[in-house]
C-alpha cells in the first residue's frame, strides 16, 4: 500500500497522526499540571515518528541499513528524558513515574506511526489514554481503601512518641515503619515524622485520618 511506503502522502499522514495522538496523551498530563504536558508529549511522539520515517527512507531509497536500528535507540534514549521527570520529595515521595512511563509509551506510538503500523499506533494510543484517565481513578480508589497508609505527622514535643504510638494502637492500627523527618523544618516545640500504618480491616482513609487527628498531641497530619 502507498501509505505504508515513504511517500509525500504517507509522510503527511504519519506526522499528523503522531501530532494528534501525542497531543491527546499529553493533554491529559497537562491538565493535571505534570512536569511533561501537551507540548512535551507531542514533541516526543512526532520526533520518534520522524526518526522511524528517516530510518525507513534510508532503507527504502538506498537499499541498505537496518530498518529498525534508529528506532531501537529511541526506545533506550527516551529513558534520559523520562528520568528528568522523576523526583523524590523531601518526604520520600516518588513523583513523575507515570509521566516518565507515558513519555516512553508515547515514543512507542510515534515509532509505530513512523514505520506505517497505523493500526497498532491508534489502538496503543487509545490504550495509553485509558490508562492515564480511567485507570487513574480506579488506582486512586484502591489507594484510598487499602489497609496500608503512609502519613506525615507533626507532634507536639509535650507528648511522648510512646503516648502517640499507644493512641495509634488503640485505633486498631499497627505501625509497620517509623521514620523521624530530620529534613523538615518545624516550629519550635514540634517534632515531625513519617509513619506507615496497617489497619486490621479495610477502612476509609479519611475516617482514619480524622481519628488520628484526635490523638493527643497531633498538630498536623497529611497522607502521603
Short mmCIF file of C-alpha atoms in Angstrom, two decimals:
data_model
loop_
_atom_site.label_atom_id
_atom_site.label_comp_id
_atom_site.label_asym_id
_atom_site.label_seq_id
_atom_site.Cartn_x
_atom_site.Cartn_y
_atom_site.Cartn_z
CA UNK A 1 0.00 0.00 0.00
CA UNK A 2 1.14 3.54 -0.75
CA UNK A 3 0.63 4.76 2.83
CA UNK A 4 2.95 2.00 4.08
CA UNK A 5 5.82 3.32 1.95
CA UNK A 6 7.67 6.61 2.29
CA UNK A 7 5.74 8.99 0.05
CA UNK A 8 4.69 12.62 0.44
CA UNK A 9 1.19 11.45 1.39
CA UNK A 10 2.38 8.90 3.94
CA UNK A 11 4.80 11.41 5.49
CA UNK A 12 1.96 13.91 5.94
CA UNK A 13 -0.39 11.27 7.37
CA UNK A 14 2.18 9.93 9.81
CA UNK A 15 3.32 13.28 11.14
CA UNK A 16 -0.26 14.48 11.59
CA UNK A 17 -1.19 11.21 13.31
CA UNK A 18 1.80 11.47 15.66
CA UNK A 19 0.94 15.10 16.35
CA UNK A 20 -2.66 14.22 17.18
CA UNK A 21 -2.03 11.10 19.28
CA UNK A 22 0.86 12.70 21.16
CA UNK A 23 -1.35 15.71 21.86
CA UNK A 24 -4.24 13.60 23.13
CA UNK A 25 -1.99 11.72 25.57
CA UNK A 26 -0.13 14.86 26.63
CA UNK A 27 -3.33 16.81 27.14
CA UNK A 28 -4.32 14.54 30.00
CA UNK A 29 -0.95 15.05 31.71
CA UNK A 30 -1.05 18.79 31.08
CA UNK A 31 -4.46 19.17 32.71
CA UNK A 32 -3.02 17.56 35.84
CA UNK A 33 -0.11 20.03 35.82
CA UNK A 34 2.53 17.32 35.41
CA UNK A 35 6.17 18.16 34.52
CA UNK A 36 5.73 16.85 30.96
CA UNK A 37 2.50 18.02 29.35
CA UNK A 38 0.91 18.65 25.97
CA UNK A 39 3.90 20.01 24.04
CA UNK A 40 6.40 17.54 25.51
CA UNK A 41 4.30 14.54 24.52
CA UNK A 42 3.72 15.97 21.06
CA UNK A 43 7.43 16.51 20.53
CA UNK A 44 8.31 13.01 21.74
CA UNK A 45 5.71 11.34 19.54
CA UNK A 46 6.47 13.41 16.41
CA UNK A 47 10.23 13.10 16.98
CA UNK A 48 10.02 9.32 17.26
CA UNK A 49 7.86 9.26 14.12
CA UNK A 50 10.43 11.32 12.18
CA UNK A 51 13.29 9.08 13.28
CA UNK A 52 11.43 5.99 12.11
CA UNK A 53 10.49 7.70 8.84
CA UNK A 54 14.13 8.59 8.26
CA UNK A 55 15.19 5.02 9.01
CA UNK A 56 12.64 3.63 6.55
CA UNK A 57 13.63 6.22 3.94
CA UNK A 58 17.31 5.20 4.15
CA UNK A 59 16.40 1.54 3.86
CA UNK A 60 13.91 2.10 1.03
CA UNK A 61 15.90 4.58 -1.07
CA UNK A 62 19.46 3.39 -0.55
CA UNK A 63 18.66 -0.28 -0.03
CA UNK A 64 20.99 -0.55 2.93
CA UNK A 65 20.95 -0.44 6.71
CA UNK A 66 18.73 -1.92 9.40
CA UNK A 67 15.15 -0.58 9.18
CA UNK A 68 14.73 -0.63 12.97
CA UNK A 69 18.19 0.39 14.21
CA UNK A 70 17.40 4.07 14.75
CA UNK A 71 14.10 3.17 16.39
CA UNK A 72 15.87 0.98 18.94
CA UNK A 73 17.95 3.98 20.00
CA UNK A 74 14.77 5.95 20.67
CA UNK A 75 13.46 3.21 22.99
CA UNK A 76 16.61 3.34 25.13
CA UNK A 77 17.29 7.07 24.73
CA UNK A 78 13.86 8.20 25.88
CA UNK A 79 14.85 6.98 29.34
CA UNK A 80 17.04 10.05 29.81
CA UNK A 81 14.08 12.34 29.20
CA UNK A 82 11.82 10.27 31.41
CA UNK A 83 14.34 10.26 34.25
CA UNK A 84 14.20 14.05 34.33
CA UNK A 85 10.52 13.94 35.28
CA UNK A 86 11.05 11.60 38.27
CA UNK A 87 11.73 13.33 41.57
CA UNK A 88 11.89 12.20 45.20
CA UNK A 89 10.38 14.77 47.54
CA UNK A 90 11.77 15.66 50.96
CA UNK A 91 9.10 13.39 52.44
CA UNK A 92 10.39 10.41 50.39
CA UNK A 93 7.51 10.52 47.94
CA UNK A 94 8.30 9.48 44.38
CA UNK A 95 6.71 11.74 41.78
CA UNK A 96 6.73 11.54 37.99
CA UNK A 97 6.87 7.77 37.39
CA UNK A 98 3.61 7.76 35.44
CA UNK A 99 4.71 10.76 33.39
CA UNK A 100 8.03 9.06 32.56
CA UNK A 101 6.24 5.85 31.56
CA UNK A 102 3.81 7.90 29.47
CA UNK A 103 6.69 9.55 27.59
CA UNK A 104 8.21 6.15 26.86
CA UNK A 105 4.84 4.85 25.64
CA UNK A 106 4.28 7.98 23.52
CA UNK A 107 7.64 7.35 21.86
CA UNK A 108 6.50 3.81 21.06
CA UNK A 109 3.33 5.20 19.44
CA UNK A 110 5.47 7.57 17.38
CA UNK A 111 7.71 4.72 16.23
CA UNK A 112 4.71 2.63 15.21
CA UNK A 113 3.29 5.53 13.20
CA UNK A 114 6.68 6.30 11.71
CA UNK A 115 7.03 2.82 10.25
CA UNK A 116 3.43 2.83 8.99
CA UNK A 117 1.95 0.47 11.57
CA UNK A 118 -1.13 2.67 11.92
CA UNK A 119 -3.44 0.09 13.48
CA UNK A 120 -1.14 -0.64 16.42
CA UNK A 121 -0.39 3.07 16.89
CA UNK A 122 -4.05 4.06 17.13
CA UNK A 123 -5.02 1.16 19.40
CA UNK A 124 -1.91 1.66 21.54
CA UNK A 125 -2.54 5.40 21.81
CA UNK A 126 -6.12 4.79 22.93
CA UNK A 127 -4.96 2.21 25.48
CA UNK A 128 -2.40 4.66 26.91
CA UNK A 129 -5.04 7.38 27.20
CA UNK A 130 -7.40 4.98 29.00
CA UNK A 131 -4.64 4.01 31.44
CA UNK A 132 -3.90 7.66 32.21
CA UNK A 133 -7.56 8.66 32.70
CA UNK A 134 -9.94 5.83 33.61
CA UNK A 135 -7.36 3.68 35.40
CA UNK A 136 -6.12 6.71 37.33
CA UNK A 137 -9.48 6.99 39.10
CA UNK A 138 -9.51 3.25 39.81
CA UNK A 139 -5.95 3.42 41.16
CA UNK A 140 -6.92 6.29 43.48
CA UNK A 141 -9.93 4.35 44.72
CA UNK A 142 -7.79 1.30 45.54
CA UNK A 143 -5.25 3.50 47.30
CA UNK A 144 -7.92 5.19 49.44
CA UNK A 145 -9.34 1.84 50.55
CA UNK A 146 -6.14 -0.13 51.09
CA UNK A 147 -5.25 -1.42 54.54
CA UNK A 148 -1.83 0.28 54.42
CA UNK A 149 -1.38 4.04 54.55
CA UNK A 150 1.60 6.35 54.92
CA UNK A 151 1.20 9.62 56.79
CA UNK A 152 3.27 12.66 57.70
CA UNK A 153 2.70 13.77 61.29
CA UNK A 154 3.69 16.83 63.29
CA UNK A 155 3.52 16.07 67.01
CA UNK A 156 3.91 18.38 69.96
CA UNK A 157 7.08 17.69 71.96
CA UNK A 158 4.92 17.93 75.09
CA UNK A 159 3.61 14.48 74.16
CA UNK A 160 5.95 11.48 74.03
CA UNK A 161 6.23 9.25 70.99
CA UNK A 162 5.22 6.33 73.16
CA UNK A 163 1.94 8.05 74.00
CA UNK A 164 1.29 8.68 70.31
CA UNK A 165 2.05 5.05 69.41
CA UNK A 166 -0.32 3.80 72.11
CA UNK A 167 -3.03 6.10 70.77
CA UNK A 168 -2.50 4.69 67.26
CA UNK A 169 -2.77 1.10 68.51
CA UNK A 170 -5.98 1.90 70.35
CA UNK A 171 -7.45 2.77 66.93
CA UNK A 172 -6.73 -0.78 65.74
CA UNK A 173 -3.69 0.23 63.69
CA UNK A 174 -0.24 -1.37 63.59
CA UNK A 175 2.94 0.58 62.83
CA UNK A 176 4.97 -1.00 60.00
CA UNK A 177 7.59 1.71 59.65
CA UNK A 178 8.57 4.83 61.58
CA UNK A 179 10.96 7.49 60.30
CA UNK A 180 11.83 10.77 62.00
CA UNK A 181 11.86 13.57 59.43
CA UNK A 182 15.16 15.40 60.04
CA UNK A 183 14.91 17.37 56.77
CA UNK A 184 11.61 19.06 57.63
CA UNK A 185 11.98 22.45 59.31
CA UNK A 186 9.30 22.53 62.01
CA UNK A 187 8.29 25.11 64.54
CA UNK A 188 9.86 25.00 67.96
CA UNK A 189 8.13 22.50 70.18
CA UNK A 190 7.08 20.32 67.20
CA UNK A 191 8.64 17.05 66.03
CA UNK A 192 7.79 15.63 62.61
CA UNK A 193 7.96 12.08 61.29
CA UNK A 194 6.64 9.75 58.62
CA UNK A 195 4.83 6.61 59.71
CA UNK A 196 3.43 3.66 57.77
CA UNK A 197 0.27 2.24 59.31
CA UNK A 198 -1.55 -1.02 58.70
CA UNK A 199 -5.21 -1.49 59.54
CA UNK A 200 -6.54 -4.86 60.61
CA UNK A 201 -9.55 -4.33 58.33
CA UNK A 202 -10.33 -2.18 55.30
CA UNK A 203 -11.48 1.23 56.46
CA UNK A 204 -11.85 4.62 54.82
CA UNK A 205 -8.56 6.51 54.93
CA UNK A 206 -10.39 9.77 55.52
CA UNK A 207 -12.15 8.29 58.56
CA UNK A 208 -8.84 7.03 59.94
CA UNK A 209 -7.16 10.39 59.38
CA UNK A 210 -9.93 12.13 61.30
CA UNK A 211 -9.45 9.71 64.21
CA UNK A 212 -5.65 10.11 64.20
CA UNK A 213 -6.03 13.91 64.26
CA UNK A 214 -7.91 13.47 67.52
CA UNK A 215 -4.95 11.66 69.12
CA UNK A 216 -3.42 13.76 71.88
CA UNK A 217 -0.54 15.95 70.72
CA UNK A 218 -1.14 15.74 66.95
CA UNK A 219 -0.70 19.24 65.49
CA UNK A 220 -0.76 18.45 61.77
CA UNK A 221 -1.44 15.34 59.69
CA UNK A 222 -1.23 14.55 55.98
CA UNK A 223 -1.49 11.32 53.98
CA UNK A 224 1.39 10.77 51.58
#
